[in-house]
CSV table of C-alpha atoms in Angstrom, one decimal:
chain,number,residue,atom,x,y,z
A,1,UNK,CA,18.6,1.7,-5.2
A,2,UNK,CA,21.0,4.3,-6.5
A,3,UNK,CA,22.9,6.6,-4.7
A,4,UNK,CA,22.9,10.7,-5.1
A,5,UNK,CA,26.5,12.5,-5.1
A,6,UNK,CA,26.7,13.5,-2.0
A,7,UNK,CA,26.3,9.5,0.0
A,8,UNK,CA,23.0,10.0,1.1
A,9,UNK,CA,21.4,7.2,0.3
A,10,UNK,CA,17.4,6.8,0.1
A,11,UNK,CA,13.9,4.8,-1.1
A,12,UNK,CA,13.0,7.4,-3.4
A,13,UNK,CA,8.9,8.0,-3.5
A,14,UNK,CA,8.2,9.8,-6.7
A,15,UNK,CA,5.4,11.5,-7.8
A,16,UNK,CA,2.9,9.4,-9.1
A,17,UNK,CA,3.7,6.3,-6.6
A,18,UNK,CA,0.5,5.6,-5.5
A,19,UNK,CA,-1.2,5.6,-9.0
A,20,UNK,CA,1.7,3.2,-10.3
A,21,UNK,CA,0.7,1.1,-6.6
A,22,UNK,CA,-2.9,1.0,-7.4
A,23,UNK,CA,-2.9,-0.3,-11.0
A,24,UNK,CA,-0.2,-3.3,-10.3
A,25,UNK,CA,-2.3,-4.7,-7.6
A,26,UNK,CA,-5.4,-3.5,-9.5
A,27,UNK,CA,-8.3,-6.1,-10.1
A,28,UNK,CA,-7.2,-8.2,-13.0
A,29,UNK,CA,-3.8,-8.1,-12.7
A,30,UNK,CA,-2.1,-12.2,-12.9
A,31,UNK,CA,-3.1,-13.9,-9.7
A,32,UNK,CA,0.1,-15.9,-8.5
A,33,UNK,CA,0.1,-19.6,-7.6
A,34,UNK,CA,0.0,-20.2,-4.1
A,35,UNK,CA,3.3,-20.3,-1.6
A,36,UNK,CA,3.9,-21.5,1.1
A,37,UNK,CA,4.5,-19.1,4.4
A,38,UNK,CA,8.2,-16.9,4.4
A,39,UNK,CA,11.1,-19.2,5.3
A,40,UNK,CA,14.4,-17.1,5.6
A,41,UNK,CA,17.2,-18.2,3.0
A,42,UNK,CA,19.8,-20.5,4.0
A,43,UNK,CA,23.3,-19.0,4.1
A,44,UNK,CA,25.5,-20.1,1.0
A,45,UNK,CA,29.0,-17.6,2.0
A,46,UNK,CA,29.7,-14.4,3.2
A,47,UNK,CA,31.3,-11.2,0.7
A,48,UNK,CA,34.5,-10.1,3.0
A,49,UNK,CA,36.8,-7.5,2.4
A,50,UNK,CA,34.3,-4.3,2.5
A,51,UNK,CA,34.9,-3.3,-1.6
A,52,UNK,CA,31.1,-5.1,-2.0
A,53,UNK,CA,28.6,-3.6,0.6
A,54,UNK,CA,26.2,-2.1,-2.1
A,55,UNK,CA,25.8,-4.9,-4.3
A,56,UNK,CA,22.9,-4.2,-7.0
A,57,UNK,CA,23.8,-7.0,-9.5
A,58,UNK,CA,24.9,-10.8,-9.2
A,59,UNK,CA,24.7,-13.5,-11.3
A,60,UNK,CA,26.1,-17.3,-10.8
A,61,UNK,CA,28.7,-18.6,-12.9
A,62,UNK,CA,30.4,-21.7,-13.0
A,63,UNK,CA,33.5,-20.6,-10.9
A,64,UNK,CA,31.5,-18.9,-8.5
A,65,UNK,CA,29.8,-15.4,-8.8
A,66,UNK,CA,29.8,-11.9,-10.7
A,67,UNK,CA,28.7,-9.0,-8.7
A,68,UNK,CA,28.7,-5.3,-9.0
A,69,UNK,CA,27.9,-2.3,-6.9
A,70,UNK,CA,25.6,0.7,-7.7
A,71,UNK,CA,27.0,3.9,-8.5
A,72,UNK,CA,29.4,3.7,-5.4
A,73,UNK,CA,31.4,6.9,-4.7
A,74,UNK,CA,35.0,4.9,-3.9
A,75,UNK,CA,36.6,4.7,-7.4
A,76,UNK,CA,37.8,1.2,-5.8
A,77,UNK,CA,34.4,0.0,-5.7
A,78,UNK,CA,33.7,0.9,-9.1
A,79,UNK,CA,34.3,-2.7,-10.7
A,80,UNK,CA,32.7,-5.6,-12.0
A,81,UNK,CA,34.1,-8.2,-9.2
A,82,UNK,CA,34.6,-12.1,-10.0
A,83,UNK,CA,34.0,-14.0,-6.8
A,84,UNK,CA,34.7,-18.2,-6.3
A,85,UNK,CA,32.2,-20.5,-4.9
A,86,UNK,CA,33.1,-18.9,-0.7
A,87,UNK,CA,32.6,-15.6,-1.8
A,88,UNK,CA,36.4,-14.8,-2.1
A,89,UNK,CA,37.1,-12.0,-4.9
A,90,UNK,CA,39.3,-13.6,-7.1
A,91,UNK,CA,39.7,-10.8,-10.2
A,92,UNK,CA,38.2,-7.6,-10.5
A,93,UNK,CA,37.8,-5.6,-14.2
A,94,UNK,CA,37.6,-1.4,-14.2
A,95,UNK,CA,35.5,0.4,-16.4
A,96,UNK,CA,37.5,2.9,-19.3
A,97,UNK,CA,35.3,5.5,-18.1
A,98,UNK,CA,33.2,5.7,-15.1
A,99,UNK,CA,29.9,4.3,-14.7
A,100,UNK,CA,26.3,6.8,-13.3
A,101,UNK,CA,24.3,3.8,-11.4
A,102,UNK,CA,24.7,0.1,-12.4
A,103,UNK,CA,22.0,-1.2,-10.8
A,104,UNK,CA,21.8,-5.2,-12.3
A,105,UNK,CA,24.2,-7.8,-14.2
A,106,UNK,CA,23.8,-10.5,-16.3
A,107,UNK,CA,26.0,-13.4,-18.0
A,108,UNK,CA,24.4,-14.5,-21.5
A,109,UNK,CA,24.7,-17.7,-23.0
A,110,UNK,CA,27.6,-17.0,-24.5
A,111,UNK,CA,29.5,-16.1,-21.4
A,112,UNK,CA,29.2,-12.3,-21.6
A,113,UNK,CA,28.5,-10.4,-18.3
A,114,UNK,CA,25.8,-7.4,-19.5
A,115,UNK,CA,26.4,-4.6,-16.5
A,116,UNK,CA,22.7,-2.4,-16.6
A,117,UNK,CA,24.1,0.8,-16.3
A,118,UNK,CA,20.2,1.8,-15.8
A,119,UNK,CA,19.8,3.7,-12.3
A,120,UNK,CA,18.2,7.1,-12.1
A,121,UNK,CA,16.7,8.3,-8.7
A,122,UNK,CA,16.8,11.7,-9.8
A,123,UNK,CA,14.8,10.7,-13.0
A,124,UNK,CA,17.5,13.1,-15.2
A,125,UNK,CA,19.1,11.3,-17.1
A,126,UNK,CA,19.0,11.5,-21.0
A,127,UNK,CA,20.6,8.2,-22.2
A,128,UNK,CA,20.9,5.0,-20.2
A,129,UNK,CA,23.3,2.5,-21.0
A,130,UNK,CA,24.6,-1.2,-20.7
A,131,UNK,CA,28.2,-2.3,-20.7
A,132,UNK,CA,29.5,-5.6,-22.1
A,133,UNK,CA,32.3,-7.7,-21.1
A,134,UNK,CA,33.2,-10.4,-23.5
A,135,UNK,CA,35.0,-13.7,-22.0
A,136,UNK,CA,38.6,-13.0,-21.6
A,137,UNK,CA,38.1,-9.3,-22.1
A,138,UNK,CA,39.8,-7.1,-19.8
A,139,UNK,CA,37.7,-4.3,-20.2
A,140,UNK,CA,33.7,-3.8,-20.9
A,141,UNK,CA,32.1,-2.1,-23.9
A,142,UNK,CA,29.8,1.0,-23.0
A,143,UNK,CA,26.5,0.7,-25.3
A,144,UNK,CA,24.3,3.5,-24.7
A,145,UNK,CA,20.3,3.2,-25.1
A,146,UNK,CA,17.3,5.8,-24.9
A,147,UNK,CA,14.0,6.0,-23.6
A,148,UNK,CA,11.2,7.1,-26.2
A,149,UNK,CA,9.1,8.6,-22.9
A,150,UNK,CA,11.6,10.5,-20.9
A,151,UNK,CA,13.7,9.5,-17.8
A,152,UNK,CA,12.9,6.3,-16.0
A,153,UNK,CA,14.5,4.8,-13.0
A,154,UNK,CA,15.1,0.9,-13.7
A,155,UNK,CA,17.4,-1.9,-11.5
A,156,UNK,CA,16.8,-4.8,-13.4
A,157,UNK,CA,17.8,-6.2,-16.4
A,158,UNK,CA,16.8,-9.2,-18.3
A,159,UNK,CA,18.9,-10.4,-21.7
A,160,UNK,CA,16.9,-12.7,-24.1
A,161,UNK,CA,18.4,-16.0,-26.3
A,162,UNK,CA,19.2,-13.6,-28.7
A,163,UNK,CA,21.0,-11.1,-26.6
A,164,UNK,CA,18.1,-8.1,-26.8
A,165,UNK,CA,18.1,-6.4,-23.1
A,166,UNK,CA,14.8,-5.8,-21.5
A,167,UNK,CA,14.9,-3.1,-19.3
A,168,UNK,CA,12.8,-3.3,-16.3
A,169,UNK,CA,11.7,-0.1,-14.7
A,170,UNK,CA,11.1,0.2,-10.9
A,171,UNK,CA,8.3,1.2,-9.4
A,172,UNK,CA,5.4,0.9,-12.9
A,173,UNK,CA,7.4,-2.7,-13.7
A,174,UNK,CA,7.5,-1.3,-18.0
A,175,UNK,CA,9.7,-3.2,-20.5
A,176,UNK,CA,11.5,-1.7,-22.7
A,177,UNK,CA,14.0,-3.2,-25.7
A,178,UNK,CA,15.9,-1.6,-28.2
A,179,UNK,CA,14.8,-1.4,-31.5
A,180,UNK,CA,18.3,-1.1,-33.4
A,181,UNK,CA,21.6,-3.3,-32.5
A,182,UNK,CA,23.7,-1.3,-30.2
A,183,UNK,CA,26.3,-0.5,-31.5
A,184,UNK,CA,29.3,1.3,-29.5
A,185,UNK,CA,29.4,5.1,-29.9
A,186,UNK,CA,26.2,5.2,-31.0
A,187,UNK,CA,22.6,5.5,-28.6
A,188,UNK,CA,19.9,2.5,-29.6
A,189,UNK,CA,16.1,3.6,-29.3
A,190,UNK,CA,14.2,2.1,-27.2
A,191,UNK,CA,10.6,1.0,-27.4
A,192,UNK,CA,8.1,0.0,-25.0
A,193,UNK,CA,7.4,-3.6,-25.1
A,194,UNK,CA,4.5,-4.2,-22.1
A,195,UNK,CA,4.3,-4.2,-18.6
A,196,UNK,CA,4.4,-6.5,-16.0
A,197,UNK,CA,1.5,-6.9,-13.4
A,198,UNK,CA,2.9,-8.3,-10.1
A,199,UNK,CA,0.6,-10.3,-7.7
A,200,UNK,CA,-0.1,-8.3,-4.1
A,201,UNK,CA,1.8,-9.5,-1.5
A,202,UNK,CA,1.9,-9.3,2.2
A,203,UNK,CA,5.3,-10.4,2.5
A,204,UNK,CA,7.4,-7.9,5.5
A,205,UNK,CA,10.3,-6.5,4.3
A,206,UNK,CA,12.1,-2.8,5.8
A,207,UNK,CA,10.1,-1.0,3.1
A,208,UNK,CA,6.3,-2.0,3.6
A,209,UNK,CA,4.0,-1.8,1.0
A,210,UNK,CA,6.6,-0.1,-1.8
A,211,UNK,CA,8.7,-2.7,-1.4
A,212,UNK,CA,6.6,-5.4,-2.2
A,213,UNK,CA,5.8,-3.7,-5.4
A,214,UNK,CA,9.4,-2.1,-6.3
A,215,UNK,CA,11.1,-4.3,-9.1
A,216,UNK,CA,15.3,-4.2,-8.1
A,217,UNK,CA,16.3,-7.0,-10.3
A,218,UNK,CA,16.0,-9.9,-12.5
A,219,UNK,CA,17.4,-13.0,-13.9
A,220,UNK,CA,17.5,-15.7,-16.6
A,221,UNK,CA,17.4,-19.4,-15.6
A,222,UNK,CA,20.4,-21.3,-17.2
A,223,UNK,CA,18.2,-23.2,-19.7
A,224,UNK,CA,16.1,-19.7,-20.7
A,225,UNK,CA,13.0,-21.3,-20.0
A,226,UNK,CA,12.0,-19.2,-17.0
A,227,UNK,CA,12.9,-15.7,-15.7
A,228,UNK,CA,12.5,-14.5,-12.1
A,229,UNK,CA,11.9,-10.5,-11.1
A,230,UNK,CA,12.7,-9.7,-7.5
A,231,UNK,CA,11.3,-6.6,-5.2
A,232,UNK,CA,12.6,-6.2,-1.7
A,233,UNK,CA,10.2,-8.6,-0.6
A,234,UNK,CA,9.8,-11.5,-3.1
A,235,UNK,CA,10.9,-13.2,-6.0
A,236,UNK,CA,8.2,-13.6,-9.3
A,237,UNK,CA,9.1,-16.9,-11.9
A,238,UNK,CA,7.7,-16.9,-14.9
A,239,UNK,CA,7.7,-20.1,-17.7
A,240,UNK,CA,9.5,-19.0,-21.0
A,241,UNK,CA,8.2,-20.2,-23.9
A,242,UNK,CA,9.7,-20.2,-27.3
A,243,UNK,CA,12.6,-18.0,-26.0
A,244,UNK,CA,9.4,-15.1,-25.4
A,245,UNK,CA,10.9,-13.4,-22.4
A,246,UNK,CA,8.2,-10.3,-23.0
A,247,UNK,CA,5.4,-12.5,-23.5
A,248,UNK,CA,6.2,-14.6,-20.3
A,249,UNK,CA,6.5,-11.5,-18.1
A,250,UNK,CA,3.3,-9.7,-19.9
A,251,UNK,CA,0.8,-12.8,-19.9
A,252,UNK,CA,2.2,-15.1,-17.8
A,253,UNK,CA,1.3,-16.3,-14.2
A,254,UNK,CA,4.2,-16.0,-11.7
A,255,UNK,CA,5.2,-18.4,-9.0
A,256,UNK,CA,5.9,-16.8,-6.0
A,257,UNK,CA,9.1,-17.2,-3.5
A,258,UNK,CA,8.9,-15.0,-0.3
A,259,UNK,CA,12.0,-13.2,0.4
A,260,UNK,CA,11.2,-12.0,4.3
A,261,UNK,CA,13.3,-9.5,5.6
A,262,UNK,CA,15.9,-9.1,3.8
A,263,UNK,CA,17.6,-5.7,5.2
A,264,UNK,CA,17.6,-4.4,1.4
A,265,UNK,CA,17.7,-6.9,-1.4
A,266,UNK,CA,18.3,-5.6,-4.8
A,267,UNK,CA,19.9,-8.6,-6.3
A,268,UNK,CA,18.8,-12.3,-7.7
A,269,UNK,CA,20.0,-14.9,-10.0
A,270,UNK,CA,19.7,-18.5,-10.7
A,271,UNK,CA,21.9,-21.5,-9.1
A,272,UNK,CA,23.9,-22.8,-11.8
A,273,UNK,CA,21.6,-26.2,-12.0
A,274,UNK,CA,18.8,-23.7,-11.8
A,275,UNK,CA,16.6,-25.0,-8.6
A,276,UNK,CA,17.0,-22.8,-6.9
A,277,UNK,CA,17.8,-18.8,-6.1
A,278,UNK,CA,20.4,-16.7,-4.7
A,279,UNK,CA,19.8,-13.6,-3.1
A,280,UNK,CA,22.2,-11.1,-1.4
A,281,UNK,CA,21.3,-7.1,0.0
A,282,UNK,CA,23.4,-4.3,0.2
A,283,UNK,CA,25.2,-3.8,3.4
A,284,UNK,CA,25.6,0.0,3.5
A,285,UNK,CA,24.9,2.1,6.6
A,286,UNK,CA,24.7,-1.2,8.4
A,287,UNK,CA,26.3,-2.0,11.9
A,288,UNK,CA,29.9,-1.6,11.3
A,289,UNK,CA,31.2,-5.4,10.3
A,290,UNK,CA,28.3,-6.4,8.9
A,291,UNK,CA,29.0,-8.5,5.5
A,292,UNK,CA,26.8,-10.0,2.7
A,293,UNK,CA,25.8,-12.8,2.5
A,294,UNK,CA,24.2,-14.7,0.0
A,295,UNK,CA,21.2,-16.6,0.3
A,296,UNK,CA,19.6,-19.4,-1.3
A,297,UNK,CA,15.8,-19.8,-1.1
A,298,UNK,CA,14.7,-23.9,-3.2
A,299,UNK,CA,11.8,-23.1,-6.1
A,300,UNK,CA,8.6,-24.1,-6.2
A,301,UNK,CA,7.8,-27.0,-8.9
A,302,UNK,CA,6.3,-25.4,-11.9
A,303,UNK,CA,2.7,-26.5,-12.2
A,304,UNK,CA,0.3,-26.4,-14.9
A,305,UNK,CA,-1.8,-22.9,-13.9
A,306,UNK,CA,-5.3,-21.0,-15.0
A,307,UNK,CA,-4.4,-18.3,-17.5
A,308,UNK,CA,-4.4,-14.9,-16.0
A,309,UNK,CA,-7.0,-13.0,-16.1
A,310,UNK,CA,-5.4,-9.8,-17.5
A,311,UNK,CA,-5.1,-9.5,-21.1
A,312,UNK,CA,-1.4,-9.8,-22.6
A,313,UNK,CA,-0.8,-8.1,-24.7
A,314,UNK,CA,2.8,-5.2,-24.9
A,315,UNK,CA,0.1,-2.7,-22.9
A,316,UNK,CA,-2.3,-3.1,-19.6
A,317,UNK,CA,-5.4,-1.5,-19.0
A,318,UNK,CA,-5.5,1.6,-16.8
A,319,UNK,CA,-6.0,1.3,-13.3
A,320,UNK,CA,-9.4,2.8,-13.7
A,321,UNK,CA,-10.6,0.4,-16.2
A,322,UNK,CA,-10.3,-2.3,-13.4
A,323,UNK,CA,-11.8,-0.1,-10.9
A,324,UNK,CA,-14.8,0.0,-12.9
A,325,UNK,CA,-15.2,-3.9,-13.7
A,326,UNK,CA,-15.2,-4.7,-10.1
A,327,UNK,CA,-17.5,-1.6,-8.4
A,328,UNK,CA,-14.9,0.4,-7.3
A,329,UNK,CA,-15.3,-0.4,-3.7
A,330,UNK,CA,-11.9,-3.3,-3.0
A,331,UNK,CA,-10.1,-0.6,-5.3
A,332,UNK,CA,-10.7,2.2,-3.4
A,333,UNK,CA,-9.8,0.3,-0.8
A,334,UNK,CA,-6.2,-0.9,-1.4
A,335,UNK,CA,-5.6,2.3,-3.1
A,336,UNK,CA,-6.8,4.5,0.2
A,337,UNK,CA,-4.2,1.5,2.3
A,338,UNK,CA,-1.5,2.4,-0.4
A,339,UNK,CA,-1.7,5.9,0.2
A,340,UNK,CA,-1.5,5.5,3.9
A,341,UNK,CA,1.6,2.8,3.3
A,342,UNK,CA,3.3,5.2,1.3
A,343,UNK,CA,3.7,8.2,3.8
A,344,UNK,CA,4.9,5.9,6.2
A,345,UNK,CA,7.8,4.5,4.0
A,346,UNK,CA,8.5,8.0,3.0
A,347,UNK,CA,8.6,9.2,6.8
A,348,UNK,CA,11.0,6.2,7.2
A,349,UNK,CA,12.9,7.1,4.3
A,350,UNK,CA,13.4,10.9,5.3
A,351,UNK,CA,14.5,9.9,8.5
A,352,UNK,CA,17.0,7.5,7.3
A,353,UNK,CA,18.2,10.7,4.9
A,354,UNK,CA,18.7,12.7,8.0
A,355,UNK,CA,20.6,9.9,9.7
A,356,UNK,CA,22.7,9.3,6.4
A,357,UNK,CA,24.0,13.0,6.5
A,358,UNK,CA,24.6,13.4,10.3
A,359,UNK,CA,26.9,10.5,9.7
């Protein structure tokens, strides 16, 4: 979710929400196999000792866990933490210089944990940046990347077979990829690849109707053939074919996996025999003693599904263009809902500012 320099945290609503809102649940946009009704995850462990209450970025490993925070003020915080199978932090590797927001984390095939170094709120930022920490390294590698469109905000992160990041921005759901290696010292372009059109959902989460739609993370199953993107409210699976991560998430129909209530959920991965997911929130500005805990929520069986409707393709139609194939009226209609949604969560969100800084 990010974090501004003086603690206050916040769900940021930027200008422009409600058009970003409208076109992903616009007509046309993939229509999701169905799921059955919310079932809260089951508990796997609790994360104890209070350095991990703003978790942004896990991902399973075969010892246990890798998680990091976002960009937390307590230089102590500021790692990427190695956990065993109960959630115990067993080693914990400091940056050379200090990160602006990490926001997701992955481990690639070959064992190296990608930190997404990718949060804006303030949309400000000129260069974004991933870090890499090779197996048996003691400290991560600081890879810089630029947007070609200006500042976006992004929390998820996905890393292909052949170790390209795709960037995953928040509230539109664009790819991006860079288009040169990265190379340390040196800032890779980045291109816009396509866009991912989520399914609506009705799933109740503390951020209504944004956070059904706001992507916070991603993940890569173990044998690359499917990739899951999370919002506060559910979890999206898409079928990988030929090692096509953009094509998947551009043209492909997502199974759905409700994530009720979780109190703010901004991280997913894969179980290590890939059945099922893991989930865990961040735990700041929550009742004093209140720890993580990660979830585990079972998968639905992949099934052979219709194609989408919407074209794929590394672009999406506008939002208008849908309006007019269906006669305007059910678009006017979610969009005028959206609108209403929207001040709602950003009364909420104001009010939890002001409570932030009486603290």
């Amino acid at each position: 979710m990010g974090r501004r320099g003086n603690g206050t945290r916040r769900l940021r609503v930027a200008a422009g929400t409600v058009v970003v809102l409208a076109a992903t649940m616009a007509p046309g946009a993939a229509v999701a196999d169905p799921s059955p009704a919310p079932v809260p995850g089951t508990p796997v462990c609790e994360v104890r000792g209070g350095r991990l209450s703003e978790i942004s970025g896990m991902a399973a490993t075969d010892r246990g866990f890798v998680m990091v925070n976002d960009g937390a003020d307590d230089e102590a915080r500021r790692r990427i933490f190695f956990l065993d199978d109960r959630c115990a932090v067993v080693r914990t590797v400091s940056y050379p210089s200090r990160p602006r927001d990490t926001e997701d984390l992955a481990v690639g095939a070959d064992g190296t944990v990608w930190v997404a170094d990718i949060g804006d709120n303030d949309r400000s930022r000129q260069t974004i940046a991933v870090w890499k920490l090779p197996p048996g390294a003691d400290r991560p590698v600081l890879y810089r990347m630029a947007y070609p469109d200006g500042p976006h905000d992004a929390e998820a992160l996905l890393v292909t077979g052949d170790d390209r990041p795709v960037v995953v921005t928040k509230y539109s759901a664009n790819l991006y990829a860079p288009s040169a290696a990265l190379r340390p010292g040196t800032t890779a372009p980045l291109v816009k690849v396509g866009q991912v059109r989520l399914p609506a959902s009705t799933t109740s989460n503390p951020f209504g109707a944004l956070g059904r739609t706001a992507v916070t993370g991603g993940a890569t199953a173990p044998d690359g053939r499917r990739v899951v993107l999370r919002t506060y409210a559910d979890a999206y699976e898409f079928d990988v074919a030929d090692g096509d991560v953009v094509a998947a998430l551009t043209g492909g129909t997502p199974r759905v996996v409700a994530l009720p209530d979780e109190p703010q959920g901004e991280s997913v991965t894969y179980d290590r025999d890939g059945r099922s997911l893991l989930t865990v929130s961040e735990t700041a500005g929550r009742p004093p003693g209140t720890m993580p805990r990660i979830l585990r929520y079972p998968l639905p069986a992949a099934v052979s599904s219709p194609a989408p409707t919407a074209t794929p393709g590394p672009t999406t139609p506008a939002a208008g263009a849908g309006a007019a194939r269906s006669g305007g009226g059910p678009y006017l209609v979610v969009a005028g809902a959206l609108g209403l949604a929207l001040i709602a969560v950003g009364l909420v969100a104001l009010a939890r500012a002001r409570r932030a800084r009486s603290r």
